[in-house]
N, CA and C of each residue as an Amber inpcrd file, in Angstrom:
protein
   630
   0.9550000  -1.2630000  -0.0840000   0.0100000  -0.0590000   0.0230000
   1.0010000   1.1790000   0.1910000   0.7570000   2.0370000  -1.0340000
   2.1490000   3.4640000  -0.9520000   1.3910000   4.5800000   0.2060000
   2.6660000   5.0940000   0.6690000   2.2760000   6.1260000   1.4550000
   1.7730000   7.3710000   0.4580000   0.7560000   7.9030000   0.9870000
   0.1620000   9.2310000   0.5510000   0.6430000   9.9710000   1.1630000
   1.2500000  11.2010000   0.5120000   1.5090000  12.6990000   1.2230000
   0.8590000  13.7170000   0.8060000   0.8640000  14.9680000   1.0910000
   0.6160000  16.2130000   0.5290000   1.0370000  16.4850000  -0.9870000
   0.0530000  16.3940000  -1.9670000   0.8310000  16.4160000  -3.2530000
   1.1910000  17.5590000  -3.5590000   1.1220000  18.8100000  -2.5130000
   1.6690000  20.1460000  -2.8610000   3.0400000  20.0740000  -2.7490000
   3.6810000  19.0690000  -2.2190000   5.3890000  19.1620000  -1.7600000
   5.9760000  18.2430000  -2.7970000   6.8690000  18.1790000  -3.1310000
   7.3330000  17.5800000  -4.2540000   8.2360000  16.2470000  -2.9880000
   8.7540000  15.2910000  -4.1040000   9.1730000  14.0700000  -3.2290000
  10.5830000  14.5000000  -2.8190000  11.1050000  15.3400000  -3.1980000
  12.5770000  15.6780000  -2.7190000  12.5500000  16.1860000  -1.2830000
  11.6240000  17.4130000  -1.2530000  11.1800000  18.0130000  -0.1130000
  10.8320000  17.3350000   0.8060000   9.9000000  15.9940000   0.7480000
   9.3940000  15.0320000   1.2440000  10.3540000  14.1010000   2.0280000
  11.4940000  13.5860000   1.1070000  12.5470000  12.9940000   1.9830000
  13.1800000  13.6390000   2.9750000  13.5210000  15.0430000   2.4930000
  14.2700000  15.7230000   3.3820000  13.4330000  15.9950000   4.7720000
  12.6220000  15.9990000   4.6970000  11.4350000  16.0620000   5.8980000
  11.6140000  14.9880000   6.8570000  11.5360000  13.9490000   6.1880000
  11.5710000  12.3300000   6.6250000  13.0830000  12.4560000   7.5210000
  13.9700000  12.9300000   6.8400000  15.5770000  12.3320000   7.3000000
  15.8700000  13.4500000   8.2270000  15.4450000  14.7540000   8.3110000
  15.2920000  15.2790000   9.4650000  14.5430000  14.9480000  10.6610000
  13.5590000  14.1800000  10.4270000  12.6720000  13.9980000  11.7220000
  13.1690000  12.4750000  12.3090000  14.1170000  12.1900000  11.8510000
  14.7910000  11.0010000  12.4590000  15.5380000  11.0270000  14.0310000
  15.3380000  10.2440000  14.9340000  15.8470000  10.5910000  16.1280000
  17.3590000  10.7190000  16.1160000  18.0340000  11.7600000  16.9650000
  19.4330000  11.9420000  17.1950000  19.8410000  11.6220000  18.6060000
  20.8300000  10.8470000  18.5620000  21.2360000  10.2460000  19.8930000
  20.2020000   9.9090000  20.9290000  20.0130000  10.4220000  22.0900000
  19.4720000  10.2090000  23.1880000  17.7580000  10.6340000  23.2420000
  17.6330000  11.5680000  22.1010000  16.1550000  12.0100000  22.0980000
  15.0780000  11.0670000  22.0460000  14.1040000  11.5580000  22.8510000
  13.0760000  10.5880000  23.1600000  12.0370000  10.6850000  22.0590000
  11.5490000   9.7340000  21.5870000  10.6550000   9.7540000  20.4360000
   9.2310000  10.6250000  20.7470000   8.7380000  10.5030000  22.4040000
   7.2850000  11.1830000  22.7500000   7.6320000  12.6910000  22.5240000
   8.7750000  13.3230000  22.2520000   8.9190000  14.6950000  22.5890000
   8.6550000  15.1290000  21.1110000   7.7940000  16.3420000  21.6970000
   7.3860000  17.3070000  20.2180000   6.8260000  16.5840000  18.9780000
   5.8870000  15.7630000  19.3900000   4.8410000  15.0350000  18.4110000
   4.3200000  15.9590000  17.3540000   4.1030000  17.3770000  17.7900000
   3.1670000  17.8840000  17.0230000   4.2210000  18.4830000  16.0140000
   5.7480000  18.6900000  15.9320000   6.4080000  19.0380000  15.1680000
   6.8530000  17.8680000  14.1340000   6.7160000  16.7230000  14.3250000
   6.6690000  15.4510000  13.4600000   5.9560000  15.4520000  12.2610000
   6.4340000  15.1300000  11.2580000   5.7670000  15.1420000   9.7730000
   4.3790000  14.1230000  10.0500000   3.6780000  14.3770000   9.2920000
   2.4780000  13.3050000   9.4960000   2.4420000  12.6020000   8.1040000
   2.5910000  11.1760000   8.4960000   2.3100000  10.3960000   7.2540000
   1.1420000   9.3220000   7.2960000   0.4580000   9.1600000   6.3970000
  -0.6340000   8.6440000   6.0720000  -0.8630000   7.7600000   4.8460000
  -1.3810000   6.4470000   5.3860000  -1.5620000   5.4320000   4.2760000
  -2.9250000   5.2190000   4.2100000  -3.6890000   4.8260000   3.0190000
  -5.2000000   4.7790000   2.7460000  -5.2660000   4.1750000   1.3210000
  -6.4850000   3.8940000   0.8980000  -6.7620000   2.9360000  -0.2020000
  -6.8600000   4.3360000  -1.4560000  -7.1880000   5.3590000  -1.1250000
  -7.4440000   6.4890000  -1.8910000  -7.4850000   8.1470000  -1.4330000
  -6.9790000   8.9390000  -1.9850000  -6.7920000  10.2930000  -1.6100000
  -7.4060000  11.3820000  -2.6370000  -8.0830000  11.9960000  -2.0270000
  -8.5610000  13.3800000  -2.8390000  -8.1060000  14.5360000  -2.1500000
  -7.4200000  15.4680000  -3.1930000  -6.6240000  16.8650000  -2.2870000
  -7.3790000  18.0050000  -3.4380000  -7.8260000  18.9430000  -2.6770000
  -8.6340000  20.1390000  -2.8130000  -7.4930000  21.2930000  -2.4150000
  -6.7420000  21.9470000  -3.3840000  -5.9760000  22.7330000  -3.2230000
  -6.4690000  23.9390000  -2.8210000  -7.4020000  24.3760000  -3.2500000
  -8.1910000  25.8060000  -2.6210000  -8.5730000  25.7620000  -1.0660000
  -8.8810000  24.6250000  -0.7890000  -9.3260000  24.5710000   0.7380000
  -8.1880000  23.6990000   1.4230000  -6.9350000  23.6850000   0.7030000
  -5.8950000  22.9050000   1.4720000  -6.3890000  21.8960000   2.2190000
  -7.4150000  20.9430000   1.8000000  -7.8850000  19.9200000   2.3190000
  -7.5860000  18.4570000   1.3720000  -7.1430000  17.2040000   2.2220000
  -6.7870000  16.1570000   1.7810000  -7.8590000  15.1510000   2.3860000
  -8.4910000  14.5340000   1.6840000  -9.4040000  13.4190000   2.2100000
  -8.9100000  12.0040000   1.8770000  -8.6210000  11.3720000   2.7460000
  -7.9590000   9.9330000   2.8890000  -9.0380000   8.8120000   2.9760000
  -9.4430000   7.7980000   2.0350000 -10.4810000   6.7170000   2.7880000
  -9.8040000   5.4030000   2.5750000 -10.4510000   4.4740000   3.2910000
  -9.9460000   2.9310000   2.9350000  -8.9060000   2.7700000   3.7310000
  -9.3000000   2.0770000   4.9570000  -8.3330000   1.7360000   6.1800000
  -7.0090000   2.6100000   6.3450000  -7.5000000   3.9670000   6.7000000
  -6.4390000   4.8420000   6.8370000  -5.6490000   4.5320000   8.1410000
  -4.4870000   4.6890000   7.9550000  -3.3960000   4.4320000   9.1960000
  -2.4210000   5.9420000   8.9540000  -2.4170000   6.6310000  10.1410000
  -1.6390000   7.9290000  10.0440000  -0.9490000   7.7910000  11.4530000
   0.4160000   8.2980000  11.1350000   1.5490000   8.4410000  12.2780000
   2.1220000   9.8470000  12.3290000   2.2390000  10.2060000  13.4550000
   3.1440000  11.5010000  13.4350000   3.9180000  11.5990000  15.0830000
   4.7970000  11.1400000  14.9650000   6.0400000  11.0350000  15.9530000
   5.3830000   9.4800000  16.7440000   4.8990000   9.5710000  17.8850000
   4.2040000   8.4880000  18.4540000   3.0550000   8.3680000  18.4130000
   2.3280000   9.2860000  17.8850000   1.1790000   9.1460000  17.5660000
   0.6010000   8.2770000  16.3970000  -0.3010000   7.3250000  16.6830000
  -0.8030000   6.1710000  16.0310000  -2.5120000   6.5090000  15.7470000
  -2.7470000   6.8300000  14.2610000  -4.5380000   6.8160000  14.2020000
  -5.0120000   6.0920000  12.8000000  -6.0210000   5.2690000  13.2700000
  -6.6820000   4.5500000  12.5070000  -8.0470000   4.8100000  12.1390000
  -8.7990000   4.5270000  11.2540000 -10.2550000   4.8110000  10.5810000
 -10.3800000   4.3060000   9.4670000 -11.8610000   4.6800000   8.9970000
 -12.1150000   4.2120000   7.4940000 -11.8040000   5.4920000   6.7040000
 -11.8470000   6.9920000   7.2030000 -12.0700000   7.9060000   6.3840000
 -11.1490000   9.2740000   7.4670000 -10.2360000   9.7550000   6.4720000
  -9.6540000  11.1610000   7.2940000  -9.6500000  12.6080000   6.6410000
  -9.9470000  13.4020000   7.1990000  -9.8500000  14.6740000   6.4830000
  -8.5630000  15.6850000   7.2240000  -7.8300000  16.0270000   6.2170000
  -6.3340000  16.6420000   6.7920000  -6.4560000  17.9900000   6.2320000
  -6.5670000  19.0900000   7.2360000  -6.1920000  20.6820000   6.7090000
  -4.8500000  20.9550000   7.1030000  -4.6070000  22.0890000   6.6730000
  -3.2570000  22.7430000   7.4100000  -3.3180000  24.1400000   7.0500000
  -3.1450000  24.8730000   7.8960000  -3.1280000  26.3100000   7.6990000
  -1.7360000  27.1110000   7.5860000  -1.7260000  28.3880000   7.1310000
  -0.6200000  28.7870000   6.7520000   0.5170000  28.8420000   7.5120000
   0.4830000  28.5120000   8.8950000   1.3170000  28.2330000   9.7920000
   1.8680000  26.9200000   9.8080000   1.3390000  26.2330000   9.6710000
   1.6640000  24.6850000   9.3490000   0.9680000  24.2100000  10.1120000
   0.0460000  24.4940000  11.0830000  -0.7680000  23.6800000  12.1320000
  -1.5960000  22.4860000  11.1270000  -1.5770000  21.6500000  11.7160000
  -2.6520000  20.3910000  11.0280000  -3.7660000  20.1460000  11.8600000
  -4.9900000  19.6840000  11.2580000  -6.1210000  19.7070000  11.7490000
  -6.7550000  18.0530000  11.0820000  -6.8850000  17.4360000  11.8620000
  -7.3380000  16.0830000  11.4740000  -8.7480000  15.6660000  11.8600000
  -9.6320000  15.0630000  11.2720000 -10.8320000  14.4780000  11.2870000
 -10.8720000  12.9870000  10.6270000 -10.9770000  12.3100000  11.8670000
 -10.8770000  10.7540000  11.7100000 -12.1090000   9.9910000  11.9220000
 -12.8390000   9.6690000  11.0350000 -13.9750000   8.6730000  11.0640000
 -14.1170000   7.2360000  10.9520000 -14.5800000   6.4470000  11.9730000
 -14.8080000   4.8840000  12.0580000 -15.2950000   4.2320000  11.0280000
 -15.4600000   3.0200000  10.7430000 -16.2350000   2.6840000   9.8570000
 -17.3480000   1.8810000  10.2600000 -18.2310000   1.1690000   9.8950000
 -19.4110000   0.8220000  10.3990000 -19.4810000  -0.2070000  11.5050000
 -18.1230000  -0.8930000  11.4120000 -18.0060000  -1.9260000  12.4290000
 -16.9830000  -1.8940000  13.3510000 -16.5610000  -0.8690000  13.2310000
 -15.2750000  -0.1550000  13.9930000 -14.9680000   1.1900000  14.3380000
 -14.7530000   1.4470000  15.4980000 -14.3780000   2.8930000  15.9020000
 -13.0760000   3.3360000  15.4960000 -13.0950000   4.6470000  15.5360000
 -11.7120000   5.3240000  15.1550000 -10.7810000   5.3170000  16.1670000
  -9.4190000   5.0210000  16.1830000  -8.3920000   4.7880000  17.2440000
  -7.4740000   5.8860000  17.0370000  -7.0330000   6.3610000  18.2940000
  -6.0770000   7.0510000  18.4370000  -4.9570000   6.5930000  19.5420000
  -3.9280000   6.5760000  19.4110000  -2.9350000   6.3770000  20.5140000
  -1.5050000   7.2430000  20.6800000  -1.1070000   7.5560000  21.8580000
  -0.0770000   8.3520000  21.9940000   0.9090000   8.0010000  23.0240000
   2.0650000   8.1600000  23.1190000   2.9990000   7.9480000  24.3010000
   3.0510000   9.1260000  25.2180000   2.9760000   9.0850000  26.2070000
   2.9630000  10.3360000  27.5790000   4.8260000  10.5610000  27.0900000
   5.1990000  11.7560000  27.7450000   6.5700000  12.0820000  27.6040000
   6.8220000  11.7230000  28.7700000   8.4810000  10.9130000  28.7180000
   9.1840000  10.8270000  29.6930000   8.6890000   9.4730000  30.5820000
   7.7740000   8.8520000  30.5620000   7.2600000   7.7810000  31.2390000
   6.7150000   6.5730000  30.1720000   6.9460000   5.4880000  30.5230000
   6.3040000   4.2530000  30.0340000   4.8160000   4.3580000  30.2820000
   4.1850000   5.3940000  29.4500000   2.8830000   5.3530000  29.7740000
   2.2580000   5.8020000  28.4720000   1.1090000   5.1380000  28.0200000
   0.4350000   5.3310000  26.8240000  -0.9870000   5.9650000  27.0080000
  -1.3100000   6.4750000  26.1440000  -2.8690000   6.9630000  26.0670000
  -3.7220000   6.4330000  24.8270000  -4.7660000   5.8110000  24.8660000
  -5.3470000   5.1690000  23.7620000  -6.8730000   5.6870000  24.0030000
  -7.5990000   5.9000000  22.6940000  -8.7910000   6.2770000  22.7370000
  -9.5470000   6.0260000  21.4970000 -10.8230000   5.5870000  21.7730000
 -11.4040000   5.5240000  20.6030000 -12.8940000   6.3140000  20.4260000
 -13.3670000   6.4410000  19.3170000 -14.8000000   7.2520000  19.0970000
 -15.4930000   7.0970000  17.8750000 -16.7160000   7.4260000  17.5370000
 -17.2610000   7.3370000  16.1500000 -16.4960000   8.1200000  15.2790000
 -15.8190000   9.5160000  15.8190000 -14.9640000  10.4300000  15.2360000
 -13.8920000  10.7720000  16.3620000 -12.8680000  11.0130000  15.4550000
 -11.6720000  11.9260000  16.3980000 -11.0380000  12.9280000  15.8620000
 -10.9850000  14.0490000  16.4300000 -10.7440000  15.5410000  16.1650000
  -9.4500000  15.6110000  16.3930000  -8.3530000  15.9170000  15.5900000
  -6.8370000  16.3470000  16.3580000  -6.4860000  17.4070000  15.7450000
  -5.7920000  18.3540000  16.5890000  -5.4590000  19.6760000  16.5930000
  -3.7620000  19.6550000  17.0970000  -2.9930000  19.9800000  16.2200000
  -1.2950000  19.8490000  16.3380000  -1.2940000  21.0850000  17.1780000
  -1.6150000  22.1830000  16.8560000  -1.3480000  23.5750000  17.6030000
  -1.6290000  23.5120000  19.2500000  -2.5500000  22.8720000  19.6180000
  -3.1160000  22.9610000  21.0880000  -2.6230000  21.2610000  21.1520000
  -2.4010000  20.3290000  20.4470000  -2.2850000  19.2360000  20.8680000
  -3.4030000  18.5680000  21.7640000  -4.5370000  18.9440000  20.9390000
  -5.8600000  18.4180000  21.6350000  -6.5070000  17.2390000  20.7350000
  -7.2770000  16.5030000  21.5020000  -7.6080000  15.3610000  20.8340000
  -9.3510000  15.4250000  21.5820000  -9.9780000  15.1490000  20.3810000
 -11.8340000  15.2150000  20.8350000 -12.2030000  13.9060000  20.1230000
 -12.5090000  12.9560000  21.3240000 -13.2920000  11.4500000  20.9360000
 -14.8690000  11.7540000  20.8160000 -15.4800000  11.6270000  19.7790000
 -17.0680000  12.0100000  20.0350000 -17.8710000  10.5190000  19.4580000
 -18.9350000  10.2110000  20.2860000 -19.8480000   8.7970000  19.9960000
 -19.0550000   7.8730000  20.4750000 -19.4280000   7.0800000  21.6070000
 -19.1800000   6.1090000  22.1530000 -17.6410000   6.0540000  22.6450000
 -17.1540000   7.5250000  23.0760000 -16.0370000   7.7300000  23.5340000
 -15.4350000   6.7760000  24.5470000 -14.3030000   6.4780000  24.4350000
 -13.6920000   5.5400000  25.6500000 -11.8350000   5.9280000  25.2890000
 -11.4620000   6.3690000  26.7360000 -10.0430000   6.6390000  26.8420000
  -9.5070000   5.7160000  27.7800000  -8.1980000   5.4450000  27.3900000
  -7.6540000   4.3700000  28.2960000  -6.0990000   4.9320000  28.6080000
  -5.6060000   4.7860000  30.1750000  -4.0690000   5.0650000  30.1260000
  -3.3750000   3.6060000  30.5500000  -2.6120000   3.1350000  29.7250000
  -1.7080000   2.1660000  30.2710000  -0.4070000   2.4950000  30.6870000
   0.0390000   1.7110000  31.7360000   1.2760000   1.7430000  32.2130000
   1.9410000   0.5150000  31.6750000   2.9910000   1.0400000  30.4630000
   3.6750000  -0.3630000  29.9260000   2.2290000  -0.8920000  29.2870000
   2.4560000  -2.4510000  29.5860000   1.0190000  -2.8730000  28.7680000
   0.0070000  -3.2120000  29.6270000   0.2100000  -2.5130000  30.9760000
  -1.2910000  -3.0020000  31.7300000  -2.0970000  -1.4720000  31.8300000
  -3.3020000  -2.1220000  31.7690000  -4.1250000  -1.0290000  31.7840000
  -4.4910000  -0.4240000  33.0980000  -4.3090000   0.7750000  33.2380000
  -4.4490000   1.6770000  34.4020000  -5.5370000   2.2090000  34.7080000
  -5.9510000   3.2970000  33.7100000  -7.3500000   3.9440000  33.9810000
  -7.9680000   3.7850000  32.5960000  -9.6310000   3.8070000  32.8400000
 -10.2720000   3.8840000  31.7640000 -11.5980000   4.9710000  32.2430000
 -12.2220000   5.5010000  31.0710000 -13.0500000   6.5690000  30.8960000
 -14.1420000   6.3430000  29.9370000 -15.2450000   6.5930000  29.7650000
 -16.0960000   6.4850000  29.0280000 -17.1980000   7.2960000  29.0570000
 -17.7020000   7.9380000  27.8530000 -18.8310000   8.9730000  27.7440000
 -19.1880000   9.1510000  26.5210000 -19.9300000  10.3390000  26.1130000
 -20.5310000  10.3520000  24.6980000 -19.2810000  11.6270000  24.3860000
 -18.7080000  11.9550000  25.0600000 -17.4920000  12.9550000  24.4070000
 -16.2730000  13.0070000  25.2830000 -15.0980000  12.6840000  25.0680000
 -14.0320000  12.9680000  25.7820000 -12.9070000  14.1720000  24.9930000
 -12.3560000  15.1190000  25.6950000 -11.2480000  16.0380000  25.1510000
 -10.3740000  15.6750000  26.3220000  -9.0590000  15.3670000  25.4890000
  -7.8200000  15.2790000  26.0690000  -6.7930000  16.1500000  25.3890000
  -5.9770000  16.7740000  26.1950000  -5.0000000  17.7960000  25.9510000
  -3.3330000  17.2260000  26.0530000  -2.8230000  16.5100000  25.3570000
  -1.2890000  15.9390000  25.8140000  -0.3430000  17.1850000  26.4930000
  -0.9590000  18.0740000  25.8560000   0.3920000  19.6240000  26.5330000
  -0.0820000  19.7370000  27.9150000  -1.3760000  19.6760000  28.2350000
  -1.4790000  20.1170000  29.8630000  -1.9080000  18.7670000  30.6470000
  -1.8730000  17.4830000  29.8960000  -2.3090000  16.2990000  30.4350000
  -3.6760000  16.2360000  31.2360000  -4.6820000  17.1850000  30.5860000
  -5.9220000  17.1560000  31.4400000  -6.9660000  16.8070000  30.1860000
  -7.9690000  16.0740000  30.7760000  -9.0000000  15.5470000  29.9000000
 -10.4870000  15.8080000  30.7990000 -11.3200000  15.7520000  29.8890000
 -12.8620000  16.0030000  30.5730000 -13.4970000  15.0580000  29.6870000
 -14.7790000  14.8110000  30.3350000 -15.3990000  13.5600000  29.8460000
 -16.8450000  13.9830000  30.0310000 -18.0210000  14.1070000  28.8450000
 -19.3140000  14.5070000  29.0490000 -20.0130000  13.1350000  28.9350000
 -21.0870000  13.1200000  29.7560000 -22.1740000  12.2500000  29.3630000
 -23.1370000  12.6500000  28.5460000 -24.4110000  11.8370000  28.6610000
 -25.5310000  12.0890000  27.7040000 -26.3130000  11.0280000  27.4180000
 -27.6790000  11.3660000  26.7040000 -28.7390000  10.6070000  26.9080000
 -28.6090000   9.4370000  26.0850000 -27.3900000   9.5540000  25.3840000
 -27.0830000   8.4400000  24.4730000 -26.6480000   6.9450000  25.2700000
 -27.2610000   5.9410000  25.0750000 -26.6140000   4.9820000  25.7650000
 -26.2190000   3.6390000  25.0030000 -25.4170000   2.5100000  25.2570000
 -24.7880000   1.8390000  24.6610000 -25.0420000   0.4480000  25.5500000
 -24.8690000  -0.5540000  25.2570000 -24.9020000  -2.1210000  25.6470000
 -24.1480000  -2.0430000  26.8840000 -22.5850000  -1.4210000  26.9440000
 -21.7070000  -1.3540000  27.8950000 -22.0750000  -0.3350000  28.9850000
 -22.9960000   0.4860000  28.4530000 -23.2810000   1.4670000  29.4870000
 -24.7750000   2.3540000  29.2200000 -25.5740000   1.2230000  29.5770000
 -27.3300000   1.9540000  29.6970000 -27.5380000   2.6540000  30.0170000
 -27.0870000   3.4090000  30.9630000 -27.5000000   4.7220000  31.6680000
 -26.8810000   5.9600000  30.6450000 -25.8790000   5.7250000  29.8480000
 -25.4480000   6.7760000  29.1760000 -24.5790000   7.8690000  30.1720000
 -24.0880000   7.5830000  31.3320000 -23.7060000   8.5800000  32.1950000
 -22.2000000   8.2620000  32.2280000 -21.3530000   9.0460000  32.4130000
 -19.8070000   9.1790000  32.6470000 -19.5250000   8.1610000  33.6420000
 -18.2890000   7.0410000  33.0990000 -17.9400000   6.1630000  33.9000000
 -16.4970000   5.8780000  33.8950000 -15.9180000   5.7150000  34.7120000
 -14.5840000   5.5780000  35.1990000 -13.9610000   4.7720000  36.0310000
 -12.7730000   4.0020000  35.4620000 -12.2270000   3.1610000  36.5420000
 -10.5910000   3.5670000  36.6050000 -10.4430000   4.0470000  37.9740000
  -9.0370000   4.3400000  38.4370000  -8.1750000   3.7480000  39.1370000
  -7.1510000   3.4340000  38.6390000  -6.1130000   2.3260000  39.4790000
  -5.4440000   3.4060000  40.2850000  -5.0750000   2.8640000  41.6900000
  -3.9790000   3.8170000  42.4690000  -2.6750000   3.2880000  41.8910000
  -1.7870000   4.3880000  41.6430000  -0.4600000   4.2220000  41.5590000
   0.4870000   4.0860000  42.7040000   0.8410000   2.7880000  42.6100000
   1.7560000   2.7410000  43.8730000   2.8370000   3.3670000  43.9860000
   3.1090000   3.8580000  45.4640000   4.3200000   4.6820000  45.9030000
   5.6610000   3.6730000  45.7670000   6.7600000   3.9490000  44.8200000
   7.7590000   3.0340000  44.6810000   8.9010000   3.3870000  46.0760000
   8.4640000   4.3440000  46.9010000   9.5410000   4.9080000  47.7740000
   9.1170000   4.5120000  49.1220000   7.6780000   3.9180000  49.1470000
   6.8170000   3.7960000  50.2430000   6.8730000   2.2570000  50.4500000
   7.7980000   1.5050000  50.1430000   7.5000000  -0.0850000  50.1200000
   7.5740000  -0.5960000  51.5920000   7.0480000  -1.0120000  51.8730000
   6.9370000  -1.8050000  53.2950000   8.1570000  -2.4250000  53.6430000
   8.8020000  -2.6390000  54.7360000   9.8670000  -3.4050000  55.1020000
   9.6600000  -4.6980000  55.0790000  10.5780000  -5.4620000  54.6720000
  10.3840000  -6.8310000  54.4340000  10.0280000  -7.7920000  56.1460000
   9.2620000  -8.3470000  56.1620000   8.6040000  -9.2330000  57.4420000
   9.9110000 -10.0360000  58.0100000   9.8070000  -9.6270000  59.3330000
  11.0990000 -10.7550000  59.9720000  10.5540000 -12.3630000  59.5520000
  11.4660000 -13.0620000  59.3060000  11.0370000 -14.7540000  59.1380000
  10.9500000 -14.9830000  60.4650000   9.7510000 -15.9670000  60.4580000
   9.4870000 -16.6210000  61.4490000  10.0850000 -17.7860000  61.8890000
  10.3520000 -18.0860000  63.4340000  11.3760000 -19.1410000  63.6500000
  10.8850000 -20.3700000  63.3630000  12.1190000 -21.0960000  62.8420000
  11.4230000 -22.5320000  62.2190000  11.5590000 -23.3400000  63.1140000
  10.2670000 -24.4770000  63.1540000  10.3330000 -25.5160000  64.2060000
  11.3120000 -26.7200000  63.7300000  11.8400000 -27.3530000  64.6710000
  12.9600000 -28.4630000  64.4580000  12.3370000 -29.5710000  64.9560000
  12.2370000 -30.7470000  64.1430000  11.7370000 -31.6720000  64.9320000
  12.7710000 -32.7290000  65.9260000  12.3060000 -33.4370000  66.7180000
  13.4730000 -34.0400000  67.6690000  12.6470000 -35.2840000  68.3160000
  13.6590000 -36.4360000  68.3730000  12.9520000 -37.6380000  68.7580000
  12.8830000 -37.8790000  70.4180000  13.5190000 -36.7870000  71.1600000
  13.7180000 -36.8200000  72.6220000  13.1260000 -35.5390000  72.9440000
  12.5400000 -36.0490000  74.3390000  11.7470000 -34.8450000  75.1960000
  12.6670000 -34.2440000  76.3310000  12.7080000 -33.0290000  76.3130000
  13.6560000 -32.3540000  77.3230000  13.4380000 -32.9600000  78.9310000
  14.6280000 -33.1940000  79.5200000  14.5110000 -33.6600000  80.9000000
  13.6680000 -32.4790000  81.7180000  12.9210000 -33.1440000  82.3550000
  12.3570000 -32.3320000  83.5270000  12.9170000 -32.0150000  84.8300000
  12.8500000 -30.8860000  85.1700000  13.6650000 -30.3130000  86.6620000
  13.2070000 -30.8560000  87.7380000  13.7350000 -31.6540000  88.6450000
  13.1280000 -32.0310000  89.7810000  13.0460000 -30.9480000  90.8060000
């Protein structure tokens, strides 16, 4: 499947941008995702120069630094300052998907929704329709929230969840639901317990004192 890029940029400029985006030394991949190039694969692309709008359809996969987005259709718009705005829509049998690594820690943010809006300037993601957001510590699920709309800012690490009248099989009430797992304090580990005295068998009884 070919990698589809903005047709306004020549291939030579694209290759130079990709080369400049490669990590150098000990730079972490999760830093400055908003400044990384947006790479998109899809079955087809329609580009409108007047609107600066690219529309990708069919098994869309987009990557931007540590960000991964998947869906059935994606609209991408870029303003004169280079800020990117993306609208990702899920298919009839699958929700749109978003994943990003948190800076400096082994944690990931994952989210799903019928539609996902991403804005690079504010580093904000909005999940709408059957919205779910999860936080993983390594590979272990730590927190999970669901509602009709979830707004997450990776810059401030603040998210908000809205409920609504819409109900699903997993959430018949339509209310906001959350599962929060306490994070253990690595510096407050309990002292190891003293090993109990071991019993030793004997074949003789102690002599009784007269």
